[in-house]
Amino acid sequence: MPPNERAAFARRRRLLARGLGLSLGVISPALPGDAAADRGAARRSSLDHAVPPHTVSLADFGGAPGAGRAQLVRAFGQAFAALGRAGGGTLVVPPGLYDFGDYADAAYIVLCRDLRDIAISAYGATFRATTRAKVVPNLFYFFNFDNISIAGARFTDPGFTPWVNWQGMYCVGLQADRASSGFRLVDCQACRVLGLLGSNNTAATRQYMSGIRVQGRVENAYYGVGASFIRRDVQVELACHNVRRAFIANALRDADIRITSSNTALWPGSNGLVALVSSGASSGDVENVRVKVSVSGDCIHGSYVHFYHQGAQPEGSMRDIEATVEVFNMARVRRLFVFDHEDERIETSTARRWDRIVLRGRVLGPFRGELLTNTSASTAGGTVWVEPGLARLGRLATLPRGFRVGPPVPATPRPPTDSSR
């Protein structure tokens, strides 16, 4: 690499580190405003792992704006191979538009296998792929990983439509069949995509992935983040505009989810902006989760936090959860929280459990809507506490047994553990 290019890459690397509040060679989420102060060093310490100082540019391997699909895919493969031989390091993607062309099949466009200790600096780079059919390609697909970061990337899919299910690109897909931890998206943006990040593990392989961090912005999309069947330790901070479902996860454990959302009436919504899902105890319970949602604009969602049991298995629980919803100057709201169990249809009762759950929130402006609904009354016991100030917004006398106004003790989730259930 010529000396002037090496100097430019070094400057970008320093800027990357400074912009994320890091020491050189470390990539971790940069959190805006009070979120950074709120979680601070305790949050960063669990996943800050240095990458080696070796740096390459995608341009070194022919990956440049204007290059064709085959050349771009080949350039990424060669760059990752070079970093693998060096024991890891930083891949710099120069600014510009990287167009991977049209897709009418569910392709893994850039398939990344068994990568470790790699930081991808893509500030100023936009990745584009265009779906031409009812398919879901993945632009970057990481199969088994350790300590991987993507910072500053932008993604778009001109072929995406929110009105047709499953036509559009996932920017990043994750899957693992061995222990994989430490994956971070930092300062990433996505516009007109099916989703920013999705986990493709199943109940049978949920023990393999842990330590997922996502921080960025998603606009005019179906999903923000899907984090199903991750063993533990998920942290998401998203700013969303016109996103049908900002976060969804089956069997979520040890997680901190923060969503800021604005919407317009012209965009389709969903039954829950944030969905916590359990398919039953054998697939994995939901536990030790904190969710905070702040929403403004038009009402396009049936609820803002959906506690969603699915399937026929009678055993299963959601417990040790704190959910906060803040509503700012919305003309109407359908409901803040929903608790139900669906098996072919929404059941009128369930043997599943909701327990040690705390509901918090505030409403700025008039409140026209329901505080919460619980269509599927639990016969298993358990307690859902409603913060007193929030309780005054709705009539709680009609709710099933188990919902209480309180609590006397905050329901702060326990620190993450290494145990798996």
Short mmCIF file of C-alpha atoms in Angstrom, two decimals:
data_model
loop_
_atom_site.label_atom_id
_atom_site.label_comp_id
_atom_site.label_asym_id
_atom_site.label_seq_id
_atom_site.Cartn_x
_atom_site.Cartn_y
_atom_site.Cartn_z
CA MET A 1 0.00 0.00 0.00
CA PRO A 2 1.45 3.44 -0.91
CA PRO A 3 2.56 5.60 2.04
CA ASN A 4 -0.09 8.26 1.40
CA GLU A 5 -2.87 5.63 1.47
CA ARG A 6 -1.46 4.10 4.64
CA ALA A 7 -1.53 7.54 6.26
CA ALA A 8 -5.13 8.08 5.14
CA PHE A 9 -6.20 4.72 6.53
CA ALA A 10 -4.43 5.47 9.80
CA ARG A 11 -6.27 8.78 10.07
CA ARG A 12 -9.62 7.10 9.42
CA ARG A 13 -8.83 4.46 12.01
CA ARG A 14 -8.06 7.14 14.60
CA LEU A 15 -11.27 8.98 13.71
CA LEU A 16 -13.23 5.74 13.96
CA ALA A 17 -11.81 5.02 17.39
CA ARG A 18 -12.34 8.60 18.57
CA GLY A 19 -15.89 8.75 17.22
CA LEU A 20 -16.86 5.61 19.11
CA GLY A 21 -15.16 6.62 22.33
CA LEU A 22 -12.59 3.85 22.09
CA SER A 23 -8.94 3.14 22.37
CA LEU A 24 -7.29 2.29 19.06
CA GLY A 25 -8.11 -1.19 17.83
CA VAL A 26 -11.34 -1.55 19.82
CA ILE A 27 -14.84 -1.33 18.37
CA SER A 28 -17.92 -1.09 20.58
CA PRO A 29 -21.24 0.76 20.48
CA ALA A 30 -21.20 4.54 20.75
CA LEU A 31 -24.35 5.48 22.62
CA PRO A 32 -25.97 8.88 22.25
CA GLY A 33 -26.84 11.24 25.08
CA ASP A 34 -28.00 9.94 28.41
CA ALA A 35 -27.84 6.32 27.26
CA ALA A 36 -24.05 6.43 27.33
CA ALA A 37 -24.00 7.93 30.81
CA ASP A 38 -26.66 5.52 31.97
CA ARG A 39 -24.80 2.36 31.06
CA GLY A 40 -21.26 3.60 30.69
CA ALA A 41 -18.26 1.46 31.42
CA ALA A 42 -20.23 -1.46 32.81
CA ARG A 43 -21.95 -1.95 29.47
CA ARG A 44 -18.80 -1.55 27.39
CA SER A 45 -16.58 -3.83 29.45
CA SER A 46 -18.33 -7.07 28.56
CA LEU A 47 -17.63 -6.99 24.82
CA ASP A 48 -14.71 -4.64 24.21
CA HIS A 49 -12.12 -6.85 22.57
CA ALA A 50 -9.21 -5.40 20.68
CA VAL A 51 -8.54 -6.35 17.10
CA PRO A 52 -4.97 -6.62 15.85
CA PRO A 53 -3.45 -3.42 14.38
CA HIS A 54 -3.26 -4.84 10.85
CA THR A 55 -5.35 -2.76 8.37
CA VAL A 56 -6.35 -3.41 4.78
CA SER A 57 -8.58 -1.54 2.34
CA LEU A 58 -11.26 -3.17 0.24
CA ALA A 59 -9.79 -1.18 -2.65
CA ASP A 60 -6.57 -3.22 -2.30
CA PHE A 61 -8.55 -6.18 -3.65
CA GLY A 62 -10.47 -4.38 -6.38
CA GLY A 63 -13.49 -3.47 -4.26
CA ALA A 64 -14.35 0.08 -5.27
CA PRO A 65 -17.52 2.09 -5.93
CA GLY A 66 -18.70 1.23 -9.42
CA ALA A 67 -17.31 -2.31 -9.37
CA GLY A 68 -19.69 -5.09 -10.37
CA ARG A 69 -21.25 -7.68 -8.09
CA ALA A 70 -18.76 -10.46 -8.76
CA GLN A 71 -15.79 -8.17 -8.19
CA LEU A 72 -17.23 -6.81 -4.93
CA VAL A 73 -17.99 -10.27 -3.57
CA ARG A 74 -14.51 -11.45 -4.55
CA ALA A 75 -12.91 -8.38 -2.95
CA PHE A 76 -14.63 -8.98 0.37
CA GLY A 77 -13.63 -12.63 0.32
CA GLN A 78 -9.99 -11.82 -0.40
CA ALA A 79 -9.91 -9.05 2.22
CA PHE A 80 -11.33 -11.34 4.90
CA ALA A 81 -8.85 -14.05 3.93
CA ALA A 82 -5.95 -11.59 4.23
CA LEU A 83 -7.13 -10.46 7.66
CA GLY A 84 -7.56 -14.08 8.69
CA ARG A 85 -3.94 -14.82 7.80
CA ALA A 86 -2.88 -11.78 9.86
CA GLY A 87 -4.89 -12.95 12.88
CA GLY A 88 -7.52 -10.24 12.41
CA GLY A 89 -7.54 -6.47 12.02
CA THR A 90 -9.53 -3.69 10.36
CA LEU A 91 -11.06 -3.68 6.89
CA VAL A 92 -11.58 -0.13 5.61
CA VAL A 93 -14.31 0.28 3.02
CA PRO A 94 -13.72 3.58 1.19
CA PRO A 95 -16.72 5.95 0.87
CA GLY A 96 -19.06 5.55 -2.07
CA LEU A 97 -21.91 3.42 -3.42
CA TYR A 98 -21.39 -0.35 -3.65
CA ASP A 99 -24.17 -1.75 -5.83
CA PHE A 100 -24.57 -5.54 -5.73
CA GLY A 101 -27.27 -5.55 -8.40
CA ASP A 102 -30.65 -7.29 -8.70
CA TYR A 103 -31.82 -10.41 -6.85
CA ALA A 104 -34.79 -12.69 -7.46
CA ASP A 105 -33.55 -15.42 -5.10
CA ALA A 106 -32.75 -15.66 -1.39
CA ALA A 107 -29.01 -15.27 -1.83
CA TYR A 108 -26.27 -14.87 0.75
CA ILE A 109 -24.57 -12.09 -1.18
CA VAL A 110 -21.38 -11.83 0.89
CA LEU A 111 -21.04 -15.07 2.85
CA CYS A 112 -18.65 -14.69 5.79
CA ARG A 113 -17.64 -17.96 7.48
CA ASP A 114 -15.65 -18.41 10.67
CA LEU A 115 -14.34 -14.86 10.90
CA ARG A 116 -12.81 -13.54 14.11
CA ASP A 117 -11.26 -10.33 15.45
CA ILE A 118 -12.26 -8.17 12.48
CA ALA A 119 -13.56 -4.60 12.49
CA ILE A 120 -15.15 -3.27 9.30
CA SER A 121 -14.96 0.51 9.04
CA ALA A 122 -17.50 1.62 6.42
CA TYR A 123 -18.15 5.28 7.21
CA GLY A 124 -19.37 6.98 4.05
CA ALA A 125 -20.04 3.65 2.30
CA THR A 126 -23.52 2.68 1.08
CA PHE A 127 -24.34 -0.95 0.23
CA ARG A 128 -27.22 -1.50 -2.18
CA ALA A 129 -28.97 -4.59 -3.49
CA THR A 130 -32.33 -4.62 -5.27
CA THR A 131 -34.86 -7.41 -4.75
CA ARG A 132 -36.98 -8.18 -7.81
CA ALA A 133 -39.27 -10.88 -6.38
CA LYS A 134 -40.83 -12.05 -3.12
CA VAL A 135 -37.50 -13.18 -1.68
CA VAL A 136 -35.18 -12.25 1.20
CA PRO A 137 -31.50 -12.02 0.27
CA ASN A 138 -28.93 -11.27 2.98
CA LEU A 139 -26.24 -8.80 1.99
CA PHE A 140 -23.72 -9.87 4.66
CA TYR A 141 -24.25 -13.32 6.18
CA PHE A 142 -22.00 -14.28 9.07
CA PHE A 143 -21.89 -18.01 9.79
CA ASN A 144 -19.92 -18.57 13.02
CA PHE A 145 -18.07 -15.53 14.30
CA ASP A 146 -15.99 -14.13 17.14
CA ASN A 147 -15.49 -10.43 17.83
CA ILE A 148 -16.82 -8.89 14.62
CA SER A 149 -17.87 -5.24 14.18
CA ILE A 150 -19.36 -3.22 11.34
CA ALA A 151 -19.26 0.54 11.88
CA GLY A 152 -20.73 3.39 9.85
CA ALA A 153 -22.34 1.36 7.05
CA ARG A 154 -25.47 2.42 5.18
CA PHE A 155 -27.80 -0.05 3.49
CA THR A 156 -30.67 0.30 1.02
CA ASP A 157 -32.84 -1.90 -1.20
CA PRO A 158 -34.86 -0.05 -3.88
CA GLY A 159 -36.88 -3.23 -4.50
CA PHE A 160 -38.23 -3.47 -0.96
CA THR A 161 -41.93 -2.95 -0.35
CA PRO A 162 -43.60 -2.90 3.09
CA TRP A 163 -46.91 -3.94 1.54
CA VAL A 164 -45.72 -7.42 0.50
CA ASN A 165 -44.48 -9.81 3.17
CA TRP A 166 -40.93 -11.05 2.67
CA GLN A 167 -39.77 -9.00 -0.27
CA GLY A 168 -36.65 -7.14 0.66
CA MET A 169 -33.06 -7.41 1.81
CA TYR A 170 -31.75 -8.18 5.27
CA CYS A 171 -28.62 -6.12 5.68
CA VAL A 172 -26.92 -8.59 8.05
CA GLY A 173 -27.81 -12.18 8.86
CA LEU A 174 -26.32 -14.27 11.68
CA GLN A 175 -26.17 -18.02 12.16
CA ALA A 176 -23.98 -20.34 14.22
CA ASP A 177 -23.47 -24.04 14.84
CA ARG A 178 -20.63 -23.50 17.30
CA ALA A 179 -20.07 -21.06 20.15
CA SER A 180 -20.06 -17.56 18.60
CA SER A 181 -19.98 -14.28 20.51
CA GLY A 182 -19.26 -10.62 20.06
CA PHE A 183 -21.07 -9.19 17.05
CA ARG A 184 -21.60 -5.43 16.82
CA LEU A 185 -23.29 -3.01 14.44
CA VAL A 186 -22.30 0.56 15.32
CA ASP A 187 -23.56 3.80 13.76
CA CYS A 188 -25.23 1.82 10.97
CA GLN A 189 -28.19 3.09 8.95
CA ALA A 190 -30.73 1.26 6.83
CA CYS A 191 -33.46 2.68 4.60
CA ARG A 192 -36.04 0.70 2.63
CA VAL A 193 -34.94 -2.77 3.72
CA LEU A 194 -36.72 -5.79 5.13
CA GLY A 195 -34.50 -5.63 8.22
CA LEU A 196 -31.21 -4.36 9.56
CA LEU A 197 -30.13 -7.54 11.36
CA GLY A 198 -31.68 -10.98 11.79
CA SER A 199 -30.69 -14.09 13.69
CA ASN A 200 -31.33 -17.34 11.84
CA ASN A 201 -30.69 -19.79 14.64
CA THR A 202 -33.50 -22.03 15.90
CA ALA A 203 -34.59 -23.45 19.23
CA ALA A 204 -32.25 -26.40 18.62
CA THR A 205 -29.24 -24.12 18.11
CA ARG A 206 -30.06 -21.28 20.49
CA GLN A 207 -27.10 -22.11 22.75
CA TYR A 208 -24.49 -21.03 20.20
CA MET A 209 -24.81 -17.26 19.84
CA SER A 210 -24.32 -14.57 22.50
CA GLY A 211 -23.15 -11.01 22.89
CA ILE A 212 -25.00 -9.09 20.17
CA ARG A 213 -24.89 -5.26 20.05
CA VAL A 214 -26.79 -3.09 17.57
CA GLN A 215 -26.82 0.71 17.52
CA GLY A 216 -28.09 2.78 14.62
CA ARG A 217 -31.07 4.05 12.65
CA VAL A 218 -33.67 2.29 10.49
CA GLU A 219 -36.16 4.06 8.22
CA ASN A 220 -39.03 2.91 6.00
CA ALA A 221 -38.53 -0.76 6.78
CA TYR A 222 -40.35 -3.86 7.95
CA TYR A 223 -38.00 -4.98 10.75
CA GLY A 224 -35.31 -3.29 12.73
CA VAL A 225 -33.67 -6.19 14.59
CA GLY A 226 -34.69 -9.83 14.91
CA ALA A 227 -32.78 -11.54 17.72
CA SER A 228 -34.46 -14.92 18.14
CA PHE A 229 -32.78 -17.87 19.82
CA ILE A 230 -29.68 -16.11 21.08
CA ARG A 231 -28.37 -17.71 24.25
CA ARG A 232 -27.85 -14.51 26.20
CA ASP A 233 -26.69 -10.89 26.21
CA VAL A 234 -28.42 -8.74 23.59
CA GLN A 235 -28.27 -4.95 23.58
CA VAL A 236 -30.08 -2.89 20.97
CA GLU A 237 -30.45 0.86 20.62
CA LEU A 238 -32.37 1.94 17.52
CA ALA A 239 -33.87 5.14 16.23
CA CYS A 240 -36.70 4.17 13.87
CA HIS A 241 -38.96 6.00 11.45
CA ASN A 242 -41.77 4.09 9.76
CA VAL A 243 -40.71 0.63 10.89
CA ARG A 244 -43.39 -2.03 11.17
CA ARG A 245 -41.64 -3.98 13.92
CA ALA A 246 -38.54 -2.45 15.48
CA PHE A 247 -37.54 -5.52 17.50
CA ILE A 248 -38.69 -9.12 17.74
CA ALA A 249 -37.10 -12.04 19.56
CA ASN A 250 -38.08 -15.56 20.52
CA ALA A 251 -36.56 -16.92 23.77
CA LEU A 252 -34.80 -13.65 24.62
CA ARG A 253 -32.58 -13.66 27.71
CA ASP A 254 -30.41 -11.07 29.45
CA ALA A 255 -31.27 -8.17 27.16
CA ASP A 256 -31.56 -4.40 27.10
CA ILE A 257 -33.68 -3.02 24.24
CA ARG A 258 -34.18 0.72 23.64
CA ILE A 259 -36.28 1.98 20.74
CA THR A 260 -37.17 5.51 19.67
CA SER A 261 -39.85 5.48 16.99
CA SER A 262 -41.73 8.00 14.87
CA ASN A 263 -44.37 7.06 12.32
CA THR A 264 -46.65 8.43 9.63
CA ALA A 265 -50.11 7.16 8.76
CA LEU A 266 -49.00 6.18 5.26
CA TRP A 267 -46.81 3.31 6.55
CA PRO A 268 -48.21 -0.11 7.55
CA GLY A 269 -47.87 -1.14 11.18
CA SER A 270 -48.01 -4.39 13.15
CA ASN A 271 -49.55 -5.84 16.30
CA GLY A 272 -46.49 -4.80 18.31
CA LEU A 273 -43.58 -2.43 17.73
CA VAL A 274 -41.54 -4.61 20.10
CA ALA A 275 -42.46 -8.31 20.40
CA LEU A 276 -41.17 -10.61 23.13
CA VAL A 277 -42.06 -14.13 22.00
CA SER A 278 -42.01 -17.55 23.64
CA SER A 279 -42.89 -20.73 21.74
CA GLY A 280 -42.85 -22.73 24.98
CA ALA A 281 -40.41 -23.85 27.66
CA SER A 282 -38.71 -26.39 25.41
CA SER A 283 -37.87 -23.62 22.92
CA GLY A 284 -36.74 -21.18 25.60
CA ASP A 285 -38.39 -18.86 28.10
CA VAL A 286 -38.11 -15.07 28.01
CA GLU A 287 -36.33 -13.69 31.07
CA ASN A 288 -34.24 -10.87 32.47
CA VAL A 289 -35.17 -8.27 29.86
CA ARG A 290 -35.43 -4.49 29.94
CA VAL A 291 -37.37 -2.70 27.20
CA LYS A 292 -37.85 1.03 26.74
CA VAL A 293 -39.91 2.44 23.87
CA SER A 294 -40.42 6.13 23.11
CA VAL A 295 -42.90 6.83 20.32
CA SER A 296 -44.35 9.82 18.49
CA GLY A 297 -46.24 10.58 15.29
CA ASP A 298 -49.22 8.68 13.95
CA CYS A 299 -50.48 5.46 15.51
CA ILE A 300 -49.74 2.53 13.20
CA HIS A 301 -49.13 -0.20 15.82
CA GLY A 302 -51.57 -2.33 17.76
CA SER A 303 -49.32 -2.06 20.80
CA TYR A 304 -45.82 -0.95 21.68
CA VAL A 305 -44.67 -3.93 23.76
CA HIS A 306 -46.27 -7.27 22.94
CA PHE A 307 -45.82 -10.18 25.39
CA TYR A 308 -46.54 -12.95 22.95
CA HIS A 309 -46.83 -16.64 23.82
CA GLN A 310 -47.12 -18.89 20.77
CA GLY A 311 -47.76 -22.57 20.10
CA ALA A 312 -49.49 -25.49 21.77
CA GLN A 313 -47.00 -26.35 24.53
CA PRO A 314 -48.59 -25.57 27.93
CA GLU A 315 -45.31 -24.87 29.76
CA GLY A 316 -43.51 -21.60 29.30
CA SER A 317 -42.98 -18.26 30.99
CA MET A 318 -41.92 -14.65 30.64
CA ARG A 319 -40.38 -13.31 33.83
CA ASP A 320 -38.14 -10.64 35.31
CA ILE A 321 -39.02 -8.03 32.69
CA GLU A 322 -39.23 -4.26 32.97
CA ALA A 323 -41.09 -2.58 30.09
CA THR A 324 -41.43 1.19 29.72
CA VAL A 325 -43.47 3.00 27.07
CA GLU A 326 -43.32 6.77 26.58
CA VAL A 327 -45.84 8.42 24.25
CA PHE A 328 -45.32 11.97 23.00
CA ASN A 329 -48.19 14.06 21.62
CA MET A 330 -50.02 11.37 19.67
CA ALA A 331 -53.63 12.04 18.68
CA ARG A 332 -54.57 8.46 19.46
CA VAL A 333 -53.07 5.25 20.78
CA ARG A 334 -54.57 1.79 20.49
CA ARG A 335 -52.85 0.28 23.51
CA LEU A 336 -49.48 0.40 25.23
CA PHE A 337 -49.06 -3.28 26.20
CA VAL A 338 -50.61 -6.56 25.05
CA PHE A 339 -50.41 -9.96 26.76
CA ASP A 340 -51.78 -12.94 24.83
CA HIS A 341 -51.22 -16.52 23.69
CA GLU A 342 -51.80 -17.61 20.12
CA ASP A 343 -52.18 -21.20 18.94
CA GLU A 344 -53.93 -21.07 15.58
CA ARG A 345 -56.00 -18.29 17.17
CA ILE A 346 -55.76 -16.02 20.21
CA GLU A 347 -56.67 -18.16 23.22
CA THR A 348 -59.07 -16.96 25.93
CA SER A 349 -56.86 -18.55 28.62
CA THR A 350 -53.36 -19.98 28.90
CA ALA A 351 -51.33 -22.21 31.20
CA ARG A 352 -48.27 -20.10 30.34
CA ARG A 353 -46.98 -17.63 32.88
CA TRP A 354 -46.23 -13.91 33.04
CA ASP A 355 -44.40 -13.22 36.29
CA ARG A 356 -42.31 -10.53 37.97
CA ILE A 357 -43.06 -8.10 35.16
CA VAL A 358 -43.14 -4.34 35.74
CA LEU A 359 -44.90 -1.93 33.38
CA ARG A 360 -43.83 1.70 33.43
CA GLY A 361 -44.41 4.71 31.25
CA ARG A 362 -45.68 8.20 30.71
CA VAL A 363 -47.88 10.02 28.23
CA LEU A 364 -47.30 13.61 27.15
CA GLY A 365 -50.55 15.00 25.79
CA PRO A 366 -54.04 13.47 25.83
CA PHE A 367 -54.36 9.71 26.17
CA ARG A 368 -56.98 8.06 23.98
CA GLY A 369 -56.51 4.34 24.01
CA GLU A 370 -56.03 1.37 26.29
CA LEU A 371 -53.30 0.96 28.84
CA LEU A 372 -53.10 -2.78 28.18
CA THR A 373 -55.09 -5.82 27.17
CA ASN A 374 -54.78 -9.41 28.34
CA THR A 375 -56.95 -11.51 26.06
CA SER A 376 -55.42 -14.81 27.23
CA ALA A 377 -55.86 -14.93 31.01
CA SER A 378 -53.14 -16.98 32.70
CA THR A 379 -54.15 -19.86 34.96
CA ALA A 380 -50.55 -20.39 36.11
CA GLY A 381 -50.21 -17.55 38.58
CA GLY A 382 -47.58 -14.86 38.45
CA THR A 383 -47.70 -11.11 38.92
CA VAL A 384 -47.58 -8.16 36.55
CA TRP A 385 -47.03 -4.85 38.32
CA VAL A 386 -48.30 -1.58 36.85
CA GLU A 387 -46.58 1.60 37.97
CA PRO A 388 -49.11 3.75 39.92
CA GLY A 389 -48.71 6.81 37.70
CA LEU A 390 -49.28 4.68 34.62
CA ALA A 391 -52.21 2.90 36.20
CA ARG A 392 -54.16 6.14 36.43
CA LEU A 393 -54.35 6.21 32.63
CA GLY A 394 -56.50 3.09 32.41
CA ARG A 395 -59.16 1.04 34.19
CA LEU A 396 -57.48 -1.94 35.82
CA ALA A 397 -60.50 -3.39 37.60
CA THR A 398 -61.47 -5.34 34.49
CA LEU A 399 -58.09 -7.08 34.12
CA PRO A 400 -57.58 -10.71 35.08
CA ARG A 401 -56.11 -11.83 38.35
CA GLY A 402 -52.38 -11.32 38.62
CA PHE A 403 -52.19 -7.67 37.55
CA ARG A 404 -51.37 -5.33 40.42
CA VAL A 405 -50.70 -1.64 40.90
CA GLY A 406 -47.22 -1.15 42.33
CA PRO A 407 -44.53 -2.30 42.78
CA PRO A 408 -42.84 -1.57 46.08
CA VAL A 409 -39.45 -2.65 44.64
CA PRO A 410 -38.06 -1.77 41.19
CA ALA A 411 -37.82 -4.70 38.83
CA THR A 412 -34.30 -4.15 37.49
CA PRO A 413 -33.05 -7.20 35.56
CA ARG A 414 -30.29 -9.27 37.08
CA PRO A 415 -26.79 -9.08 35.58
CA PRO A 416 -26.21 -11.51 32.70
CA THR A 417 -25.02 -14.98 33.63
CA ASP A 418 -23.31 -17.71 31.64
CA SER A 419 -25.90 -20.32 32.51
CA SER A 420 -28.19 -21.55 29.75
CA ARG A 421 -31.67 -23.01 30.07
#
